[in-house]
PDB file of C-alpha atoms in Angstrom:
ATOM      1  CA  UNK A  25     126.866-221.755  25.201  1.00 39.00           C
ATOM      2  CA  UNK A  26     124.439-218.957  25.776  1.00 39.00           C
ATOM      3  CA  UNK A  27     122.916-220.394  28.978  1.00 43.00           C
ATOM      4  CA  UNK A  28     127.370-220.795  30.214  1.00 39.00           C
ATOM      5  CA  UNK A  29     127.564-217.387  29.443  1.00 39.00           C
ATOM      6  CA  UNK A  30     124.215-216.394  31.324  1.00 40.00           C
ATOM      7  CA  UNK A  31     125.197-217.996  34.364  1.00 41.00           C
ATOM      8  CA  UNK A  32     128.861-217.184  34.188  1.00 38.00           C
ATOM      9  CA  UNK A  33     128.392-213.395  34.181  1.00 38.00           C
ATOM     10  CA  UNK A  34     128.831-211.602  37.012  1.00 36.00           C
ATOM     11  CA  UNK A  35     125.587-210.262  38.853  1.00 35.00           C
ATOM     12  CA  UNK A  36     125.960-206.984  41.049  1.00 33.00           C
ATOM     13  CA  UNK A  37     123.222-207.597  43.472  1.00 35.00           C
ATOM     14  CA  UNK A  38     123.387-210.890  45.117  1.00 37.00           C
ATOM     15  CA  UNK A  39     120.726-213.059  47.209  1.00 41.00           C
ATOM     16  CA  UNK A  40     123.627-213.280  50.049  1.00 43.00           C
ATOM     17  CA  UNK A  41     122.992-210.011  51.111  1.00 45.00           C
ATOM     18  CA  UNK A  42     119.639-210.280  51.722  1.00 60.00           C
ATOM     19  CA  UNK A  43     118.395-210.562  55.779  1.00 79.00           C
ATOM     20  CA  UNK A  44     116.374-213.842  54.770  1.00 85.00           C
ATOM     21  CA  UNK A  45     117.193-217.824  53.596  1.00 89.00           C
ATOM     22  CA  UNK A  46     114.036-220.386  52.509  1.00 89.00           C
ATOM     23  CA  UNK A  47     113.824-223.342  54.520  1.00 91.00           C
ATOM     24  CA  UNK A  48     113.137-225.561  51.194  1.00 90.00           C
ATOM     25  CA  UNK A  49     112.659-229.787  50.878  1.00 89.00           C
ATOM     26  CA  UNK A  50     113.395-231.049  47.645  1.00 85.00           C
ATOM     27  CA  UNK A  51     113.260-227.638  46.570  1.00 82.00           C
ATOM     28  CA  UNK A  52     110.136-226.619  47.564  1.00 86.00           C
ATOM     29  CA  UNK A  53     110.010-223.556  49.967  1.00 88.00           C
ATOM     30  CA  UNK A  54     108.825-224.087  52.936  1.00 91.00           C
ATOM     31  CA  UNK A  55     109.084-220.607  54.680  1.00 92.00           C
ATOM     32  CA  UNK A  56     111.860-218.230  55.282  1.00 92.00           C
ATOM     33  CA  UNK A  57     114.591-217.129  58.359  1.00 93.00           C
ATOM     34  CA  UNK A  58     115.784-213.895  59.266  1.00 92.00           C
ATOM     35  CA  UNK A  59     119.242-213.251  61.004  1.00 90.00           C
ATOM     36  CA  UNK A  60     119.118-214.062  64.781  1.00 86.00           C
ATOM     37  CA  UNK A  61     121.905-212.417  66.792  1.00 82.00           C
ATOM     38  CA  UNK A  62     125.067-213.743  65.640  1.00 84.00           C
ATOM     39  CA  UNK A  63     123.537-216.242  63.041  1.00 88.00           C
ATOM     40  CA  UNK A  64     122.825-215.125  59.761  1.00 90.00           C
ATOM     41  CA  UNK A  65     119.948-216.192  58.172  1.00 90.00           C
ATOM     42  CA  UNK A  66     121.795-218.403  55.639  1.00 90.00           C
ATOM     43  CA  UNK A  67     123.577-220.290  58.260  1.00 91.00           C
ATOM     44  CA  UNK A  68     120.404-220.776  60.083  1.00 92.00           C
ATOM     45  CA  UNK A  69     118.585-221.648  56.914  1.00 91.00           C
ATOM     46  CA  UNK A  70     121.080-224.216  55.405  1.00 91.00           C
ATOM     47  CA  UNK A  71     121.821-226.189  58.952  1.00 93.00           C
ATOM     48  CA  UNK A  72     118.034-226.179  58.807  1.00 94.00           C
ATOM     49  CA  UNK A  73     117.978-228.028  55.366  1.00 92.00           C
ATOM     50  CA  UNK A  74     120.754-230.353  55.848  1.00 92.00           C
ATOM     51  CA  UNK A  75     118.800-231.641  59.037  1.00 93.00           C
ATOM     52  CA  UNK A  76     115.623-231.983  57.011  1.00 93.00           C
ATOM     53  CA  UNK A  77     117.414-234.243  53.972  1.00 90.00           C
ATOM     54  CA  UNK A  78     118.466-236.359  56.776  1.00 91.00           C
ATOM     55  CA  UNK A  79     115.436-236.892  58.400  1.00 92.00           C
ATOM     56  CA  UNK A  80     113.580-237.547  55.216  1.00 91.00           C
ATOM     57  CA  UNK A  81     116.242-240.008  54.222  1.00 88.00           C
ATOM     58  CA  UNK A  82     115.402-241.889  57.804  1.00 87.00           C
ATOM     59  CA  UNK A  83     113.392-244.740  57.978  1.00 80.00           C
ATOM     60  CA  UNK A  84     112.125-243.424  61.410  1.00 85.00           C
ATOM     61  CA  UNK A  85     108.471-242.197  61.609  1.00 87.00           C
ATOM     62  CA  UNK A  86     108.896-237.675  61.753  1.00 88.00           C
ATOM     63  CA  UNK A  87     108.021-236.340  65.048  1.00 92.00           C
ATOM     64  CA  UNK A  88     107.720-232.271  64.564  1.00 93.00           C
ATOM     65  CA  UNK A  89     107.615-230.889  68.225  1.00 94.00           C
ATOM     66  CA  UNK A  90     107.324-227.395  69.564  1.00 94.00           C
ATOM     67  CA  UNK A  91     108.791-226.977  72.918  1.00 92.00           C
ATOM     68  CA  UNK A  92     109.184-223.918  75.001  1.00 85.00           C
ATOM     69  CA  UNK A  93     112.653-222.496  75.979  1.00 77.00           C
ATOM     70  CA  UNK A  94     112.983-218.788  77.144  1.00 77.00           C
ATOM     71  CA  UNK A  95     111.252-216.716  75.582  1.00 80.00           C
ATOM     72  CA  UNK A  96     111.172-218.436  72.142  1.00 87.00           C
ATOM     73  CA  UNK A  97     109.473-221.434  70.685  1.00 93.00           C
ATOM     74  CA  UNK A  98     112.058-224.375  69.466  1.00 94.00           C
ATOM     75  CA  UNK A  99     110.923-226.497  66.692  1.00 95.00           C
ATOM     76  CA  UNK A 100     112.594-230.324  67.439  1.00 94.00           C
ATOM     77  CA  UNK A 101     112.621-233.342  64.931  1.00 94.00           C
ATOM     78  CA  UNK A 102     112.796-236.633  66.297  1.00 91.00           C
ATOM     79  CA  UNK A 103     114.264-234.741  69.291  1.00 89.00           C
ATOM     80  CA  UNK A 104     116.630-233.045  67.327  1.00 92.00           C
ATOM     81  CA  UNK A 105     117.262-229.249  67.584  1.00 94.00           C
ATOM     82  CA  UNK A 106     115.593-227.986  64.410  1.00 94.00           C
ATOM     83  CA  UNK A 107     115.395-223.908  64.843  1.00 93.00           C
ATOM     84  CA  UNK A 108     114.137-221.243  67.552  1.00 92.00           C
ATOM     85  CA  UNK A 109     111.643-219.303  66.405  1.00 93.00           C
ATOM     86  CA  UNK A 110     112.125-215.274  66.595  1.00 91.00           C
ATOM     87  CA  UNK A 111     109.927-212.875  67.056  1.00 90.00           C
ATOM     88  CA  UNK A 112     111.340-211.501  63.254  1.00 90.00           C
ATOM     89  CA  UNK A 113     110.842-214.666  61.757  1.00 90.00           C
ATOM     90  CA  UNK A 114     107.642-214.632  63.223  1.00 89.00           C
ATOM     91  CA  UNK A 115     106.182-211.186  62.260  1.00 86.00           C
ATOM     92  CA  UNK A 116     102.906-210.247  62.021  1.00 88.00           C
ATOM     93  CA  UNK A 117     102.121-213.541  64.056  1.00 90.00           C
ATOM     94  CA  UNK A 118     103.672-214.427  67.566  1.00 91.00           C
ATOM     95  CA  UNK A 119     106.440-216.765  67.597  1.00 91.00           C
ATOM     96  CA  UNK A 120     104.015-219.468  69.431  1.00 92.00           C
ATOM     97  CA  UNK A 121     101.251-219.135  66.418  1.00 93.00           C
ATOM     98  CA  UNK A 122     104.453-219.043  63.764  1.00 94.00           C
ATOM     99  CA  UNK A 123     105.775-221.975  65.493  1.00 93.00           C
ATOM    100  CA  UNK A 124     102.725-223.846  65.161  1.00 94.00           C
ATOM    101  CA  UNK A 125     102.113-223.049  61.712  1.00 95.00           C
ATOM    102  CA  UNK A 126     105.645-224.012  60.467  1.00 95.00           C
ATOM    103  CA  UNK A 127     105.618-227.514  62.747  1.00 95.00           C
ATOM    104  CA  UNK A 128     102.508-228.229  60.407  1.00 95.00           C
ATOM    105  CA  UNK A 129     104.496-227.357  57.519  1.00 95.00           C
ATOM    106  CA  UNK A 130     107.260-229.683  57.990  1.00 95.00           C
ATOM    107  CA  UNK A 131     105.158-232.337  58.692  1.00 94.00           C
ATOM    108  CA  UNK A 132     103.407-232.423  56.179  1.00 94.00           C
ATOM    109  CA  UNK A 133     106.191-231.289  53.522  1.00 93.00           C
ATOM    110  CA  UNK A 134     108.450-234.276  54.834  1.00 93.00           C
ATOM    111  CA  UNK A 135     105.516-236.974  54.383  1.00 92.00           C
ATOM    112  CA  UNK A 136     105.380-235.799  51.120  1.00 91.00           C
ATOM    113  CA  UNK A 137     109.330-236.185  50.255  1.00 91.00           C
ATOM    114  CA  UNK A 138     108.766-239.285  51.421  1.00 91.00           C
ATOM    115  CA  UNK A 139     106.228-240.366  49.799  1.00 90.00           C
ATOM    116  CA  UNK A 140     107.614-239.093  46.217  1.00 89.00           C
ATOM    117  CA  UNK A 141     110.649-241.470  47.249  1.00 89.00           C
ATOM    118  CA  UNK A 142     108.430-244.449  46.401  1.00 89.00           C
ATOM    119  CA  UNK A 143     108.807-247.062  43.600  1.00 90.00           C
ATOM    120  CA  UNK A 144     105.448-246.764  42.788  1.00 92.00           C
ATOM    121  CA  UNK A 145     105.970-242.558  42.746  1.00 91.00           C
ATOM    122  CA  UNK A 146     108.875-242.295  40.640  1.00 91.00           C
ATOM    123  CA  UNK A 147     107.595-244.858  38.128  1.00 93.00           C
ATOM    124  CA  UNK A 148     104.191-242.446  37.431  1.00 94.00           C
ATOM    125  CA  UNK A 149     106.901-239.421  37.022  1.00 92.00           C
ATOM    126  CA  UNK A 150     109.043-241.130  34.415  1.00 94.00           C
ATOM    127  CA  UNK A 151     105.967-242.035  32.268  1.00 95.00           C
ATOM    128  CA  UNK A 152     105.118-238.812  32.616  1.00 95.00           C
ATOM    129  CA  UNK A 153     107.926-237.141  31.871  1.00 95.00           C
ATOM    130  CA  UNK A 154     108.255-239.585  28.608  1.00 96.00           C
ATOM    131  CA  UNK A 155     105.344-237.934  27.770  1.00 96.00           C
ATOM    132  CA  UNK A 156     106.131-234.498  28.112  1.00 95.00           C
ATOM    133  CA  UNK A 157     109.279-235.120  26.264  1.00 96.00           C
ATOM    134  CA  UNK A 158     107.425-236.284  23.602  1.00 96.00           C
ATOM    135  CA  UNK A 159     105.055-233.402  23.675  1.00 95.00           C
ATOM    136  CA  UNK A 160     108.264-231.333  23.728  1.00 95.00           C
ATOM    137  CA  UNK A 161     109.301-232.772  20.371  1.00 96.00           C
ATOM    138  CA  UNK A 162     106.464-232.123  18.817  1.00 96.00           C
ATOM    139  CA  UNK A 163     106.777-228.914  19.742  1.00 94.00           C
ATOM    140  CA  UNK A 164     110.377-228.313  18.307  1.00 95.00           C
ATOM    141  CA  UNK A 165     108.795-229.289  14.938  1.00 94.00           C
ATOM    142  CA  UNK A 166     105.950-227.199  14.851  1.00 94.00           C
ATOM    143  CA  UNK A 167     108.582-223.834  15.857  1.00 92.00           C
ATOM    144  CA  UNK A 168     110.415-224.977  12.596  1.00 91.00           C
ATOM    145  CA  UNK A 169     107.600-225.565  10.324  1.00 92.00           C
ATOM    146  CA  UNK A 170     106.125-222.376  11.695  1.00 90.00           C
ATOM    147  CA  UNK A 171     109.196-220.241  11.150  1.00 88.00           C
ATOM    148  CA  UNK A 172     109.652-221.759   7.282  1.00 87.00           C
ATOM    149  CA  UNK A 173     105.959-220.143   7.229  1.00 89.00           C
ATOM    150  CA  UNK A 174     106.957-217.030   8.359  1.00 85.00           C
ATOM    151  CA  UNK A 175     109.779-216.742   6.210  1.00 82.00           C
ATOM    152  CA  UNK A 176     107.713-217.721   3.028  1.00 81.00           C
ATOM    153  CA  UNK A 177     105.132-214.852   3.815  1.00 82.00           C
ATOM    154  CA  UNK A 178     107.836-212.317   4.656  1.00 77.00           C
ATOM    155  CA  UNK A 179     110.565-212.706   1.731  1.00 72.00           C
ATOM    156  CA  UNK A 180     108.460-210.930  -0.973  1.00 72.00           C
ATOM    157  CA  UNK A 181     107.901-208.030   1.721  1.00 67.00           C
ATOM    158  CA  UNK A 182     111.462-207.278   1.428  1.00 63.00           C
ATOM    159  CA  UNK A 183     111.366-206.427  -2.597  1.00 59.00           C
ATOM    160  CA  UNK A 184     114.885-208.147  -2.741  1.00 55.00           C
ATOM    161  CA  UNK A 185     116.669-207.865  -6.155  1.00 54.00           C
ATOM    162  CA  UNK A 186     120.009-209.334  -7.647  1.00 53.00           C
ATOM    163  CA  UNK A 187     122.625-206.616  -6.622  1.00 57.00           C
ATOM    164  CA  UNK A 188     124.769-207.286  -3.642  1.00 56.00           C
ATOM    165  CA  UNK A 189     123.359-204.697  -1.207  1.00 62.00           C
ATOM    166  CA  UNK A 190     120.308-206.706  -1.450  1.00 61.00           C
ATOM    167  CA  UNK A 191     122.168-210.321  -1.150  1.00 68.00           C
ATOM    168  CA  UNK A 192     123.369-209.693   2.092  1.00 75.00           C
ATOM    169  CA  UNK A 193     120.067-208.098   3.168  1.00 72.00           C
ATOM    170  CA  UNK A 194     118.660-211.491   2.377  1.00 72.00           C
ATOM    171  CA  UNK A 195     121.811-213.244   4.128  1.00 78.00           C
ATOM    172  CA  UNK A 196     121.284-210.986   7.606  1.00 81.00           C
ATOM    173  CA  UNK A 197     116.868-212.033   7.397  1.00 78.00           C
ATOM    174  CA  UNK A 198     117.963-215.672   6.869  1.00 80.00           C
ATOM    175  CA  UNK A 199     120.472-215.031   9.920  1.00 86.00           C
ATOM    176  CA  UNK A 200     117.963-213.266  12.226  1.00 86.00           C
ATOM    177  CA  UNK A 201     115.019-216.168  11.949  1.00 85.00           C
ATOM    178  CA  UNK A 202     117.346-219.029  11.987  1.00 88.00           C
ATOM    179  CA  UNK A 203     118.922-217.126  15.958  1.00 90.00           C
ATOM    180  CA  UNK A 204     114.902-216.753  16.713  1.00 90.00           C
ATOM    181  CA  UNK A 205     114.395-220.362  16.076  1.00 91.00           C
ATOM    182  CA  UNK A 206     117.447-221.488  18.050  1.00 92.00           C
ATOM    183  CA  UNK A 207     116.498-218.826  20.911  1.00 93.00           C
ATOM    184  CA  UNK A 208     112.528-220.214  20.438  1.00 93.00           C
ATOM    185  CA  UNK A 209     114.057-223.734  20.588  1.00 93.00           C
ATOM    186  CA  UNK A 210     116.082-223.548  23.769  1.00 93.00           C
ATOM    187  CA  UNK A 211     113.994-221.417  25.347  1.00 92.00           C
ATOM    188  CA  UNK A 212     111.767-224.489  24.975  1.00 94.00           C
ATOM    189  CA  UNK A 213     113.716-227.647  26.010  1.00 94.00           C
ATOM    190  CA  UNK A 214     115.448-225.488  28.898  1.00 90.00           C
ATOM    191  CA  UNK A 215     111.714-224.881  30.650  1.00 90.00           C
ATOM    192  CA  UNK A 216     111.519-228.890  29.855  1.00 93.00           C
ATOM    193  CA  UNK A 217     114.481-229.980  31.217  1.00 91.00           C
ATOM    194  CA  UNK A 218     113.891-227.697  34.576  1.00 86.00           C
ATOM    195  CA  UNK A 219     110.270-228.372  34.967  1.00 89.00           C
ATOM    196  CA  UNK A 220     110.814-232.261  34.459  1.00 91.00           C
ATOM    197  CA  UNK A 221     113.949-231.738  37.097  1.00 87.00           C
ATOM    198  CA  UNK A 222     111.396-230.667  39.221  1.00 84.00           C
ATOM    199  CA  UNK A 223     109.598-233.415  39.156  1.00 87.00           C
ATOM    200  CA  UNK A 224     111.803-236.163  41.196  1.00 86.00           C
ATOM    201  CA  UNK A 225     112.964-235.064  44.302  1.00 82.00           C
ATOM    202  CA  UNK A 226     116.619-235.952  43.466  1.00 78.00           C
ATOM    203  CA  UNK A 227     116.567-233.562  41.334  1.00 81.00           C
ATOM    204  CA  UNK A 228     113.984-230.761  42.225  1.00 78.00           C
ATOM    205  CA  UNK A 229     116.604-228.856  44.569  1.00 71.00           C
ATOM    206  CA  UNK A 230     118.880-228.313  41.243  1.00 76.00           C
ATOM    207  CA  UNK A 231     115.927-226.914  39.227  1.00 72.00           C
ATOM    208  CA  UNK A 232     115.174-224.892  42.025  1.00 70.00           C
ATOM    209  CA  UNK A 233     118.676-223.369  41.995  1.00 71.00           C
ATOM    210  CA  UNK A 234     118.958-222.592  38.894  1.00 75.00           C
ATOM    211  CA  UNK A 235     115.410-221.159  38.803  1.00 70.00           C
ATOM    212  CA  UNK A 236     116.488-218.828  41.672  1.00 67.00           C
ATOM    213  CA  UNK A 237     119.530-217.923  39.911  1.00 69.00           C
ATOM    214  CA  UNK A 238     117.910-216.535  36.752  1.00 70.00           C
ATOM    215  CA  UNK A 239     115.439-214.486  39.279  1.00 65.00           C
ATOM    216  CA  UNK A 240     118.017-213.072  40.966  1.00 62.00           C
ATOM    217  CA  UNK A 241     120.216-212.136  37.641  1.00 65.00           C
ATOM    218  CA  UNK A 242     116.796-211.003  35.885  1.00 61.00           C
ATOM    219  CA  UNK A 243     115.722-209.077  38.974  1.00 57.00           C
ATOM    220  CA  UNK A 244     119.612-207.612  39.061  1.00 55.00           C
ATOM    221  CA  UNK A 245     120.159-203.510  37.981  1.00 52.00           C
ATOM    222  CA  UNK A 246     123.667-204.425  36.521  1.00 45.00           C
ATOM    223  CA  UNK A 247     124.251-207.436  34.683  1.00 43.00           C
ATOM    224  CA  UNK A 248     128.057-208.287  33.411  1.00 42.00           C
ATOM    225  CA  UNK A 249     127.856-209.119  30.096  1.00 40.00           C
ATOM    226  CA  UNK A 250     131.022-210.070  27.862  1.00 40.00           C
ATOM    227  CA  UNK A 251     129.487-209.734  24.548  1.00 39.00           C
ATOM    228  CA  UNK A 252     131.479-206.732  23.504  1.00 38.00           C
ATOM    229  CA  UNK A 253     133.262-205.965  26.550  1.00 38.00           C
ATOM    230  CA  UNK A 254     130.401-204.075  27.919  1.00 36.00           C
ATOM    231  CA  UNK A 255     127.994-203.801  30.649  1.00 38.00           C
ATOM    232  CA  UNK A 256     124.089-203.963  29.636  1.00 37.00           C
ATOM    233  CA  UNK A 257     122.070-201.581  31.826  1.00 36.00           C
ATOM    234  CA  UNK A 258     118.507-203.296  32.688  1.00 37.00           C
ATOM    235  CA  UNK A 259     115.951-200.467  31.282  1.00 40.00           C
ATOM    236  CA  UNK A 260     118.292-198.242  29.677  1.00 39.00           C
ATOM    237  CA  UNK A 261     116.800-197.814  26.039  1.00 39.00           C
ATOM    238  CA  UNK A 262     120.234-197.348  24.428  1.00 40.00           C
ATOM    239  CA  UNK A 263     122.401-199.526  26.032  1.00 43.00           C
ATOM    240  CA  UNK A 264     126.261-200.278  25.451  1.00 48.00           C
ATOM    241  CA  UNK A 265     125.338-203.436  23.837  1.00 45.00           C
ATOM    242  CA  UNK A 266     122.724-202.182  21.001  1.00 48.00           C
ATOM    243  CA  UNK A 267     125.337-199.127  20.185  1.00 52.00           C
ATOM    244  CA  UNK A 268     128.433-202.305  20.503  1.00 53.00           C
ATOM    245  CA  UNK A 269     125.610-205.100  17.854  1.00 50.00           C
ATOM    246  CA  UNK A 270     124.782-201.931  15.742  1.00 52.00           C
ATOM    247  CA  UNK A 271     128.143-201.744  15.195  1.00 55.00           C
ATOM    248  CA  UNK A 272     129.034-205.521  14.984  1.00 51.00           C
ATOM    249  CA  UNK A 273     126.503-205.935  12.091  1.00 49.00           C
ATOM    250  CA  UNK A 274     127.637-203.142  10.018  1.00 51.00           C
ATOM    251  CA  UNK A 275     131.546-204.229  10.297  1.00 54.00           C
ATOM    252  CA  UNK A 276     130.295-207.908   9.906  1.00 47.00           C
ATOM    253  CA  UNK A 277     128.081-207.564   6.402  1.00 47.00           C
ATOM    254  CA  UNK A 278     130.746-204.266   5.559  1.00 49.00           C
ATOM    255  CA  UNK A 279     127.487-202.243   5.766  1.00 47.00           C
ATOM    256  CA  UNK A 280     127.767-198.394   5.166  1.00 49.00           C
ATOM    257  CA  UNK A 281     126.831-195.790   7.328  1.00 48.00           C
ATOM    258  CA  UNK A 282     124.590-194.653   5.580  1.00 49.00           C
ATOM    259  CA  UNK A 283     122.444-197.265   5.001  1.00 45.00           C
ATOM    260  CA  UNK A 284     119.135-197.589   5.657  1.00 47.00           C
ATOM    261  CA  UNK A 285     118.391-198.809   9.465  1.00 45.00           C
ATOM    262  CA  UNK A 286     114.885-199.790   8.107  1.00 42.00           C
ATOM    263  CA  UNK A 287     116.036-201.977   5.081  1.00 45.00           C
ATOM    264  CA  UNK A 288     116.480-204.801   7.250  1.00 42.00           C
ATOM    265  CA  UNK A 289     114.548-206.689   9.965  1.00 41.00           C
ATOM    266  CA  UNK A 290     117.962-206.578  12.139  1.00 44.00           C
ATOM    267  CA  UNK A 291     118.598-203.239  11.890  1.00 42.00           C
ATOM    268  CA  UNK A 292     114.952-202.127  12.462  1.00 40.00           C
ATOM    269  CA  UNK A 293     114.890-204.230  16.064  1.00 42.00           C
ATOM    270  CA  UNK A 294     118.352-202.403  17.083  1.00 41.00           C
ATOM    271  CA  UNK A 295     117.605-199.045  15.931  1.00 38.00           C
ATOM    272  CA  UNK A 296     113.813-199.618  18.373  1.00 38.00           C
ATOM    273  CA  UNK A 297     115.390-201.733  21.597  1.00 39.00           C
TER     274      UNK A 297
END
């Protein structure tokens, strides 16, 4: 649910608008375009990648050529019209040293897709990714143990009694470090599931993706943001959405206005965000 909402919200500042597109094979960037005349750089870059996915899916040997026509270097693929190489792509090099460094590139980058197609490849990934799984279980446990710690060491801290003020103080601590574990916990398997994604080449461009995505949102001044009907303002130290929880909490546990912001562990990480 929280990752749905993540990607779902609306992000002010897109990658689209940018003047450049990565030339990527299963993922992997390879080096950027820039617009040339009429062609923007994402048209340029995606042609560029759907010609790459079919040469590494051929069964004929990759020939990376640089021939010369006009003024500009063209990079062919089995004497297929790859790209033309500007003098913007290009910069601080020439387009004749770019060119030479990017027919390298592809060369070697589609040997490698290749290569990671193999039986024998994908078999070593698989045990290896049963292994990080397992790692990744382990892990899960020990964030659960540790919290239980945590929680054992902290409850005396909070002197609470038998009255009800205090009841739901203990009801909003047991609240806040069960969300930390689930946050700890996701946080965990999500950097699994990606990283292990970006381990088979069927899979690598996905992770990539989605990697990109959360870049571009983090890396975003606005962020949309439904909790509350607001908008949460990247490096604004009272945002919409602490003044819009602040309020939640209070209405939720029928908190006075009065009390205390530092009687409770929620309150105390609101009142400082």
């Amino acid at each position: 649910m929280l990752l749905f909402c993540f990607f779902s919200s609306p992000v002010v500042a897109q990658s689209s608008q940018t003047n450049f597109f990565p030339v990527t094979v299963d993922g992997r960037p390879i080096f950027k375009l820039k617009n040339f005349k009429d062609k923007t750089a994402q048209t340029r870059g995606k042609r560029v990648n759907e010609i790459l996915q079919e040469v590494i899916q051929s069964e004929k040997t990759a020939k990376v050529k640089i021939e010369k026509e006009g003024k500009s270097p063209i990079i062919r693929v089995n004497g297929k019209y790859l790209l033309t190489v500007t003098q913007d792509d290009a910069n601080p090099n020439s387009p004749k040293e770019q060119s030479e460094i990017w027919r390298d590139k592809l060369t070697k980058a589609i040997e490698r897709a290749r290569e990671e197609r193999t039986t024998e490849f994908i078999r070593s990934r698989i045990l290896y990714s049963i292994a990080i799984i397992i790692f990744a279980v382990i892990g899960h446990r020990f964030l659960g143990h540790l919290l239980q710690l945590l929680r054992a060491r902290i409850t005396p801290l909070l002197d609470i009694g038998s009255d009800s003020s205090d009841e739901q103080q203990h009801q909003m601590f047991n609240l806040l470090s069960k969300g930390i574990l689930f946050l700890l916990q996701t946080i965990l398997w999500v950097g699994i599931t990606l990283y292990i994604a970006n381990l088979f080449p069927l899979t690598s461009q996905w992770s990539f993706d989605i990697i990109s995505n959360i870049i571009i949102a983090l890396s975003s001044p606005i962020v949309g943001a439904s909790t509350f009907g607001r908008n949460v303002i990247i490096g604004e130290r009272k945002s919409s959405y602490i003044v819009g929880l602040k309020k939640y909490i209070r209405r939720k546990w029928m908190l006075p206005l009065s009390f205390p912001q530092d009687k409770t562990i929620i309150l105390l990480l609101t009142y400082y965000c």
